[in-house]
Tab-separated table of C-alpha atoms and ligand atoms in Angstrom:
chain	number	residue	atom	x	y	z
A	680	MET	CA	-69.218	-164.169	-20.632
A	681	GLY	CA	-67.822	-167.799	-20.884
A	682	VAL	CA	-65.194	-168.577	-18.464
A	683	LYS	CA	-62.867	-171.822	-18.721
A	684	SER	CA	-60.922	-171.818	-15.394
A	685	MET	CA	-59.103	-174.298	-13.720
A	686	ARG	CA	-58.860	-172.107	-10.484
A	687	LEU	CA	-62.604	-171.843	-9.617
A	688	ALA	CA	-62.438	-175.149	-7.662
A	689	ARG	CA	-59.667	-173.492	-5.186
A	690	ASN	CA	-61.565	-170.626	-4.033
A	691	GLY	CA	-64.850	-170.712	-1.889
A	692	PHE	CA	-66.012	-167.412	-3.168
A	693	TYR	CA	-66.130	-168.880	-6.705
A	694	ILE	CA	-67.821	-171.833	-5.887
A	695	CYS	CA	-70.669	-169.994	-4.603
A	696	TRP	CA	-70.501	-167.925	-7.661
A	697	PHE	CA	-70.384	-170.895	-9.733
A	698	LEU	CA	-73.300	-172.475	-8.255
A	699	PHE	CA	-75.310	-169.086	-8.613
A	700	VAL	CA	-74.489	-169.266	-12.134
A	701	VAL	CA	-75.027	-172.751	-12.400
A	702	ILE	CA	-78.976	-172.556	-11.356
A	703	SER	CA	-79.404	-169.203	-13.451
A	704	VAL	CA	-78.284	-170.376	-16.446
A	705	THR	CA	-80.010	-172.686	-18.528
A	706	GLY	CA	-78.662	-175.098	-20.830
A	707	PHE	CA	-75.255	-174.826	-18.867
A	708	VAL	CA	-72.449	-177.182	-19.734
A	709	PHE	CA	-69.713	-177.257	-17.248
A	710	SER	CA	-66.733	-177.827	-19.213
A	711	ARG	CA	-67.422	-174.900	-21.491
A	712	THR	CA	-69.668	-171.735	-20.163
A	713	ILE	CA	-69.995	-169.794	-17.203
A	714	SER	CA	-71.501	-166.510	-16.864
A	715	GLY	CA	-69.399	-163.931	-16.029
A	716	ASP	CA	-69.562	-161.173	-13.523
A	717	PRO	CA	-72.773	-159.356	-13.915
A	718	ASP	CA	-71.329	-155.927	-13.028
A	719	PRO	CA	-67.483	-156.010	-12.505
A	720	CYS	CA	-67.330	-152.474	-11.579
A	721	ASP	CA	-70.002	-153.028	-8.629
A	722	SER	CA	-68.099	-156.000	-7.299
A	723	MET	CA	-64.509	-154.429	-7.677
A	724	LYS	CA	-65.650	-151.316	-5.781
A	725	LEU	CA	-64.474	-152.963	-2.530
A	726	ARG	CA	-61.424	-154.404	-3.461
A	727	GLU	CA	-58.285	-153.034	-1.697
A	728	PHE	CA	-55.712	-152.821	-4.491
A	729	GLN	CA	-52.821	-151.828	-2.307
A	730	ARG	CA	-53.269	-155.448	-0.546
A	731	LEU	CA	-52.897	-157.514	-3.908
A	732	ARG	CA	-49.784	-159.411	-4.233
A	733	SER	CA	-47.139	-157.653	-5.896
A	734	ASP	CA	-44.645	-160.340	-6.236
A	735	GLN	CA	-46.201	-161.849	-9.441
A	736	ILE	CA	-48.095	-160.898	-12.459
A	737	THR	CA	-51.463	-161.380	-14.448
A	738	VAL	CA	-51.249	-161.921	-17.935
A	739	LEU	CA	-54.122	-160.555	-20.100
A	740	ILE	CA	-53.716	-161.895	-23.802
A	741	ASN	CA	-56.150	-160.727	-26.370
A	742	GLY	CA	-56.962	-163.666	-28.960
A	743	TYR	CA	-59.246	-162.865	-31.924
A	744	SER	CA	-58.345	-164.525	-35.031
A	745	GLU	CA	-58.354	-168.615	-35.086
A	746	SER	CA	-55.699	-168.457	-37.705
A	747	ARG	CA	-53.273	-167.153	-35.002
A	748	ILE	CA	-54.008	-169.944	-32.532
A	749	PRO	CA	-50.983	-171.469	-32.940
A	750	LEU	CA	-48.944	-168.279	-32.133
A	751	LEU	CA	-51.216	-167.685	-29.284
A	752	GLN	CA	-50.510	-171.450	-27.896
A	753	SER	CA	-46.704	-170.419	-28.231
A	754	ILE	CA	-47.046	-167.096	-26.457
A	755	VAL	CA	-49.067	-168.602	-23.369
A	756	SER	CA	-46.911	-171.462	-23.418
A	757	SER	CA	-43.872	-169.188	-22.975
A	758	TYR	CA	-45.481	-167.072	-20.352
A	759	SER	CA	-46.621	-169.909	-18.476
A	760	GLY	CA	-43.003	-171.145	-17.939
A	761	SER	CA	-42.131	-167.941	-16.055
A	762	SER	CA	-42.081	-167.910	-12.267
A	763	ILE	CA	-43.628	-164.187	-11.985
A	764	VAL	CA	-46.637	-165.120	-13.720
A	765	SER	CA	-49.536	-166.062	-11.085
A	766	SER	CA	-52.051	-166.650	-14.030
A	767	ILE	CA	-52.868	-166.210	-17.747
A	768	LEU	CA	-56.240	-165.147	-18.859
A	769	VAL	CA	-56.813	-165.722	-22.553
A	770	LEU	CA	-59.418	-163.152	-23.536
A	771	TRP	CA	-61.274	-164.380	-26.814
A	772	GLY	CA	-62.857	-161.527	-28.519
A	773	ASN	CA	-64.329	-163.208	-31.431
A	774	PRO	CA	-67.640	-164.159	-30.818
A	775	SER	CA	-68.310	-166.317	-34.168
A	776	THR	CA	-65.588	-168.871	-32.799
A	777	SER	CA	-67.229	-172.120	-32.517
A	778	SER	CA	-67.582	-173.533	-28.855
A	779	GLN	CA	-65.674	-177.008	-30.480
A	780	VAL	CA	-62.620	-174.946	-31.516
A	781	LEU	CA	-62.907	-172.688	-28.208
A	782	ASP	CA	-62.905	-176.340	-26.146
A	783	LYS	CA	-59.824	-177.537	-28.086
A	784	LEU	CA	-57.924	-174.407	-27.530
A	785	TYR	CA	-58.539	-174.671	-23.983
A	786	GLN	CA	-57.216	-178.119	-23.830
A	787	ASN	CA	-54.335	-177.278	-25.702
A	788	LEU	CA	-53.413	-174.028	-23.768
A	789	THR	CA	-53.564	-176.143	-20.243
A	790	GLN	CA	-51.937	-179.251	-21.942
A	791	TYR	CA	-48.608	-177.276	-23.116
A	792	SER	CA	-48.522	-175.078	-20.305
A	793	LEU	CA	-44.942	-175.130	-18.683
A	794	GLY	CA	-45.053	-173.801	-15.155
A	795	THR	CA	-47.443	-173.244	-12.381
A	796	ALA	CA	-49.218	-170.462	-13.722
A	797	SER	CA	-53.078	-171.083	-13.991
A	798	ILE	CA	-54.715	-170.675	-17.327
A	799	SER	CA	-58.236	-169.506	-18.171
A	800	LEU	CA	-59.935	-168.827	-21.268
A	801	ILE	CA	-62.642	-166.455	-21.403
A	802	GLN	CA	-64.942	-165.686	-24.041
A	803	GLN	CA	-65.725	-162.163	-24.221
A	804	PRO	CA	-69.276	-160.843	-23.925
A	805	SER	CA	-68.797	-158.916	-27.336
A	806	SER	CA	-66.149	-157.881	-29.549
A	807	SER	CA	-65.921	-154.631	-27.888
A	808	LEU	CA	-61.914	-153.836	-27.473
A	809	ASN	CA	-63.081	-152.021	-24.367
A	810	SER	CA	-63.771	-155.539	-22.721
A	811	ARG	CA	-59.923	-156.436	-22.459
A	812	PHE	CA	-59.596	-153.825	-19.941
A	813	LEU	CA	-62.669	-154.944	-17.724
A	814	PRO	CA	-61.464	-155.386	-14.080
A	815	ARG	CA	-61.932	-159.010	-13.032
A	816	LEU	CA	-62.161	-160.606	-9.372
A	817	SER	CA	-59.964	-163.491	-10.619
A	818	VAL	CA	-56.945	-161.256	-10.837
A	819	ASN	CA	-55.112	-161.525	-7.565
A	820	THR	CA	-51.955	-159.658	-8.479
A	821	ARG	CA	-51.330	-155.970	-8.195
A	822	ALA	CA	-49.602	-155.993	-11.733
A	823	VAL	CA	-51.283	-156.897	-14.856
A	824	LEU	CA	-49.660	-157.457	-18.448
A	825	VAL	CA	-52.226	-156.631	-21.049
A	826	CYS	CA	-50.956	-157.880	-24.409
A	827	ASP	CA	-51.907	-158.903	-28.003
A	828	ASP	CA	-51.298	-162.170	-29.418
A	829	ASP	CA	-48.887	-160.965	-32.197
A	830	VAL	CA	-45.600	-160.462	-30.107
A	831	GLU	CA	-43.737	-163.206	-28.140
A	832	ILE	CA	-41.330	-161.769	-25.626
A	833	ASP	CA	-38.144	-163.699	-23.677
A	834	GLN	CA	-38.569	-164.532	-20.149
A	835	ARG	CA	-35.914	-162.511	-18.933
A	836	SER	CA	-37.193	-159.329	-20.666
A	837	LEU	CA	-40.535	-160.358	-19.127
A	838	GLU	CA	-39.053	-160.387	-15.722
A	839	PHE	CA	-36.962	-157.223	-16.456
A	840	ALA	CA	-40.126	-155.002	-17.541
A	841	PHE	CA	-41.788	-156.422	-14.070
A	842	SER	CA	-38.794	-155.044	-12.026
A	843	VAL	CA	-38.926	-152.143	-13.542
A	844	TRP	CA	-42.677	-151.762	-12.970
A	845	LYS	CA	-41.950	-152.681	-9.293
A	846	SER	CA	-40.040	-149.358	-8.832
A	847	ASN	CA	-42.420	-147.654	-10.712
A	848	PRO	CA	-46.039	-148.802	-10.261
A	849	ASP	CA	-47.934	-146.082	-11.200
A	850	ARG	CA	-46.436	-145.792	-14.629
A	851	LEU	CA	-47.398	-147.684	-17.748
A	852	VAL	CA	-44.438	-150.129	-18.772
A	853	GLY	CA	-43.918	-151.309	-22.228
A	854	MET	CA	-41.753	-151.908	-25.077
A	855	PHE	CA	-43.426	-150.707	-28.000
A	856	VAL	CA	-44.077	-146.875	-28.141
A	857	ARG	CA	-45.776	-144.336	-30.078
A	858	SER	CA	-46.350	-140.630	-29.671
A	859	HIS	CA	-48.811	-137.850	-29.713
A	860	GLY	CA	-47.750	-134.496	-31.500
A	861	PHE	CA	-48.732	-131.405	-32.526
A	862	ASP	CA	-49.428	-130.437	-36.216
A	863	LEU	CA	-48.371	-126.714	-36.235
A	864	GLN	CA	-49.709	-126.139	-39.672
A	865	ARG	CA	-53.065	-128.001	-39.158
A	866	LYS	CA	-53.145	-126.983	-35.604
A	867	GLU	CA	-54.242	-130.367	-34.351
A	868	TRP	CA	-53.131	-133.023	-32.205
A	869	ILE	CA	-51.440	-136.120	-34.405
A	870	TYR	CA	-50.272	-139.591	-33.844
A	871	THR	CA	-46.817	-140.378	-34.575
A	872	VAL	CA	-43.378	-142.014	-34.161
A	873	HIS	CA	-40.863	-139.564	-32.548
A	874	PRO	CA	-37.207	-140.647	-32.936
A	875	ASP	CA	-36.218	-139.467	-29.267
A	876	LYS	CA	-39.530	-139.351	-27.189
A	877	TYR	CA	-42.620	-141.212	-26.661
A	878	SER	CA	-46.163	-140.843	-24.806
A	879	ILE	CA	-48.107	-143.750	-25.869
A	880	VAL	CA	-47.165	-147.495	-24.804
A	881	LEU	CA	-48.932	-150.176	-27.337
A	882	THR	CA	-50.694	-153.187	-26.105
A	883	LYS	CA	-48.517	-155.432	-27.660
A	884	PHE	CA	-46.953	-155.264	-24.227
A	885	MET	CA	-48.290	-152.991	-21.728
A	886	MET	CA	-47.628	-153.545	-17.943
A	887	MET	CA	-49.583	-151.671	-15.320
A	888	LYS	CA	-51.279	-151.830	-11.794
A	889	GLN	CA	-54.633	-153.534	-11.952
A	890	ASP	CA	-56.253	-150.246	-10.604
A	891	TYR	CA	-56.263	-148.610	-14.070
A	892	LEU	CA	-58.381	-151.355	-15.343
A	893	PHE	CA	-60.912	-150.241	-12.933
A	894	GLU	CA	-60.211	-146.604	-13.741
A	895	TYR	CA	-60.571	-147.221	-17.552
A	896	SER	CA	-63.837	-148.973	-17.214
A	897	CYS	CA	-65.639	-147.999	-13.854
A	898	ASN	CA	-64.517	-144.491	-13.269
A	899	GLY	CA	-64.412	-141.075	-14.855
A	900	GLY	CA	-67.997	-140.849	-15.182
A	901	VAL	CA	-69.811	-139.557	-18.375
A	902	GLU	CA	-66.289	-138.388	-19.976
A	903	MET	CA	-64.785	-141.941	-19.582
A	904	GLU	CA	-68.416	-143.358	-20.988
A	905	GLU	CA	-68.120	-140.952	-24.040
A	906	MET	CA	-64.532	-141.785	-24.647
A	907	ARG	CA	-65.078	-145.522	-24.482
A	908	LYS	CA	-67.967	-145.140	-26.699
A	909	ILE	CA	-65.464	-143.358	-29.275
A	910	VAL	CA	-63.187	-146.654	-28.903
A	911	ASP	CA	-66.301	-148.662	-29.938
A	912	GLN	CA	-67.278	-146.591	-32.813
A	913	THR	CA	-63.689	-146.437	-34.136
A	914	ARG	CA	-63.079	-149.992	-33.300
A	915	ASN	CA	-59.470	-148.916	-32.190
A	916	CYS	CA	-57.690	-146.907	-29.749
A	917	GLU	CA	-58.676	-148.470	-26.658
A	918	ASP	CA	-54.761	-148.496	-25.841
A	919	ILE	CA	-54.330	-145.085	-26.569
A	920	LEU	CA	-57.194	-144.090	-23.908
A	921	MET	CA	-55.450	-146.593	-21.611
A	922	ASN	CA	-52.543	-144.138	-22.096
A	923	PHE	CA	-54.692	-141.302	-21.338
A	924	VAL	CA	-56.145	-142.496	-18.222
A	925	ALA	CA	-52.923	-143.571	-16.688
A	926	ALA	CA	-50.961	-140.591	-17.734
A	927	ASP	CA	-54.006	-138.254	-16.334
A	928	LYS	CA	-53.437	-140.083	-12.902
A	929	VAL	CA	-49.796	-140.282	-12.497
A	930	ARG	CA	-48.997	-137.265	-14.512
A	931	ALA	CA	-46.000	-138.478	-16.322
A	932	GLY	CA	-45.247	-140.527	-19.326
A	933	PRO	CA	-44.940	-144.164	-19.616
A	934	ILE	CA	-41.611	-146.223	-19.333
A	935	MET	CA	-40.287	-148.181	-22.478
A	936	VAL	CA	-37.962	-151.055	-21.478
A	937	GLY	CA	-35.593	-152.829	-23.707
A	938	ALA	CA	-36.297	-156.390	-24.609
A	939	GLU	CA	-33.357	-159.052	-25.364
A	940	ARG	CA	-35.539	-161.125	-27.908
A	941	VAL	CA	-38.795	-159.996	-29.817
A	942	ARG	CA	-40.743	-161.924	-32.230
A	943	ASP	CA	-43.134	-159.609	-33.478
A	944	TRP	CA	-45.568	-161.099	-35.883
A	945	GLY	CA	-47.570	-158.106	-36.907
A	946	ASP	CA	-50.990	-156.845	-36.123
A	947	ALA	CA	-53.140	-154.556	-38.905
A	948	ARG	CA	-53.423	-152.052	-36.252
A	949	ASN	CA	-49.791	-151.531	-35.838
A	950	GLU	CA	-49.027	-151.218	-39.492
A	951	GLU	CA	-46.221	-148.728	-39.079
A	952	GLY	CA	-43.632	-151.391	-38.170
A	953	GLU	CA	-41.756	-151.056	-34.993
A	954	VAL	CA	-39.063	-148.164	-34.649
A	955	GLU	CA	-36.522	-148.260	-32.296
A	956	SER	CA	-35.391	-144.954	-30.678
A	957	GLY	CA	-32.909	-143.171	-32.885
A	958	VAL	CA	-34.135	-144.966	-35.922
A	959	ARG	CA	-36.184	-142.618	-38.223
A	960	GLU	CA	-38.519	-144.459	-40.518
A	961	VAL	CA	-38.353	-144.088	-44.354
A	962	GLY	CA	-41.455	-143.949	-46.319
A	963	LEU	CA	-44.709	-144.819	-45.366
A	964	SER	CA	-47.216	-146.925	-47.020
A	965	SER	CA	-50.811	-145.533	-47.485
A	966	ARG	CA	-52.163	-147.919	-45.166
A	967	ARG	CA	-49.996	-146.883	-42.745
A	968	VAL	CA	-50.775	-143.185	-43.134
A	969	GLU	CA	-54.597	-144.479	-42.748
A	970	HIS	CA	-53.820	-145.896	-39.639
A	971	ARG	CA	-51.954	-142.980	-38.204
A	972	LYS	CA	-54.907	-140.848	-39.320
A	973	ARG	CA	-57.476	-142.802	-37.504
A	974	ARG	CA	-55.346	-142.906	-34.389
A	975	GLY	CA	-54.690	-139.045	-34.527
A	976	LYS	CA	-58.430	-138.550	-34.831
A	977	CYS	CA	-59.053	-140.669	-31.592
A	978	ILE	CA	-56.565	-138.407	-29.965
A	979	ARG	CA	-58.214	-135.272	-30.891
A	980	GLU	CA	-61.279	-136.950	-29.724
A	981	PHE	CA	-60.325	-137.778	-26.414
A	982	HIS	CA	-58.549	-134.521	-25.907
A	983	ARG	CA	-61.987	-132.599	-26.951
A	984	VAL	CA	-63.870	-134.909	-24.383
A	985	MET	CA	-61.314	-134.698	-21.696
A	986	GLY	CA	-60.779	-130.815	-22.266
A	987	LYS	CA	-57.071	-131.406	-21.698
A	988	MET	CA	-54.291	-133.288	-23.048
A	989	PRO	CA	-52.809	-135.446	-20.094
A	990	LEU	CA	-50.332	-137.429	-22.429
A	991	MET	CA	-46.616	-136.727	-21.356
A	992	TYR	CA	-43.450	-137.387	-23.001
A	993	SER	CA	-40.770	-139.830	-21.896
A	994	TYR	CA	-37.445	-140.351	-23.082
A	995	GLY	CA	-35.098	-142.987	-23.561
A	996	LYS	CA	-35.265	-146.691	-22.961
A	997	VAL	CA	-34.542	-148.476	-19.755
A	998	VAL	CA	-32.222	-151.809	-20.649
A	999	SER	CA	-31.334	-154.341	-18.334
A	1000	SER	CA	-27.611	-154.740	-19.387
A	1001	VAL	CA	-26.203	-151.073	-18.772
A	1002	ALA	CA	-26.756	-150.646	-14.887
A	1003	GLU	CA	-29.225	-151.426	-12.278
A	1004	GLN	CA	-31.097	-148.305	-12.938
A	1005	GLY	CA	-31.564	-147.176	-16.531
A	1006	LEU	CA	-30.077	-143.942	-17.983
A	1007	CYS	CA	-32.391	-141.811	-20.132
A	1008	ARG	CA	-31.356	-139.055	-22.281
A	1009	LYS	CA	-33.333	-135.765	-21.678
A	1010	ALA	CA	-32.032	-132.430	-23.367
A	1011	GLY	CA	-29.243	-134.109	-24.674
A	1012	LYS	CA	-27.786	-135.378	-21.375
A	1013	LEU	CA	-27.908	-138.851	-19.673
A	1014	VAL	CA	-29.697	-138.858	-16.413
A	1015	PHE	CA	-31.361	-141.793	-14.182
A	1016	CYS	CA	-34.894	-142.326	-16.051
A	1017	ASP	CA	-36.707	-142.047	-12.390
A	1018	ARG	CA	-35.343	-138.736	-11.840
A	1019	ASP	CA	-37.261	-135.469	-13.480
B	1160	NAG	C1	-54.460	-177.998	-30.781
B	1160	NAG	O1	-53.425	-178.741	-30.817
B	1160	NAG	C2	-53.234	-179.932	-32.129
B	1160	NAG	C3	-51.985	-180.395	-31.809
B	1160	NAG	O2	-50.931	-179.464	-31.691
B	1160	NAG	C4	-53.647	-178.930	-33.301
B	1160	NAG	O3	-53.410	-179.861	-34.425
B	1160	NAG	C5	-54.885	-178.018	-33.299
B	1160	NAG	O4	-55.117	-177.165	-34.471
B	1160	NAG	C6	-54.863	-177.291	-32.154
B	1160	NAG	N1	-56.446	-176.872	-31.998
B	1160	NAG	C7	-56.523	-175.658	-31.185
B	1160	NAG	C8	-58.185	-175.127	-31.341
B	1160	NAG	O5	-55.767	-174.947	-30.553
């Protein structure tokens, strides 16, 4: 794993770690490569998650495609201008990107950052989608925002989402939602979009407590191992699995928050397009159908391995303009969202 981080020098522990790596890796070049934590689960075991700072967040943004770099640049720059962002970790998942490009990218990212957030560029050890959820010692905030390189969110909406998370730290908080469902004819679980309920938040914007990274990557024994393997085999569905993990822990569905301005550049994985609650989609392209089928298969597989269906439905969307506390529609009535 390669890390480019400005923050290394600030922390004694990292200096030691850094020196260890310098001696153990041959051909080491300072500006570019530092080997990562050999066993992130092991070193996170003693971490007291409750004591992490909760006034700021860490952004974990996935990058893969070189053609999207300008967009990535713009998203990172925008997040870096928010006072609630402690640091931004760009997780580069494409192993074939040249070191020259990564060097330049890192230079650009730090050059155009707006605020005080520190920025790191981390070359992932493999293209496994599971590695986006690896726990990291450098993440010193309780809350993490996991996001893709395809959606730009305005700062106020980011801050609003964070305030919602702070009152609901055990829930997943997101802006783009999907749903599981049960096909009565086929008698099987499916992946779908429901006009008035949801149970899955996408990693276009997924805010959660850091503990879930540990739960996903390190806990859950052989069952989690098998489910992570399914993610690797299908090269998909790590976001769905995280929803399983969180729902199983908190026994509640995610929370959808509204955004003021969203620029969604689209992602092959989320081909269905965005559906605001209440708006039904008309017509599905065959690619979308394929996409949903694949995701439905993941849901069935996770259900099989877990032996239960932990996903739970939530209703409504929390918005900043109606009231301090969001109102949710449940069984035709408006109720406060955090009330059962
Ligand atoms: C870095 O920024 C320059 C100037 O904006 C741009 O032309 C170049 O493509 C960027 N390269 C990378 C790898 O980000």
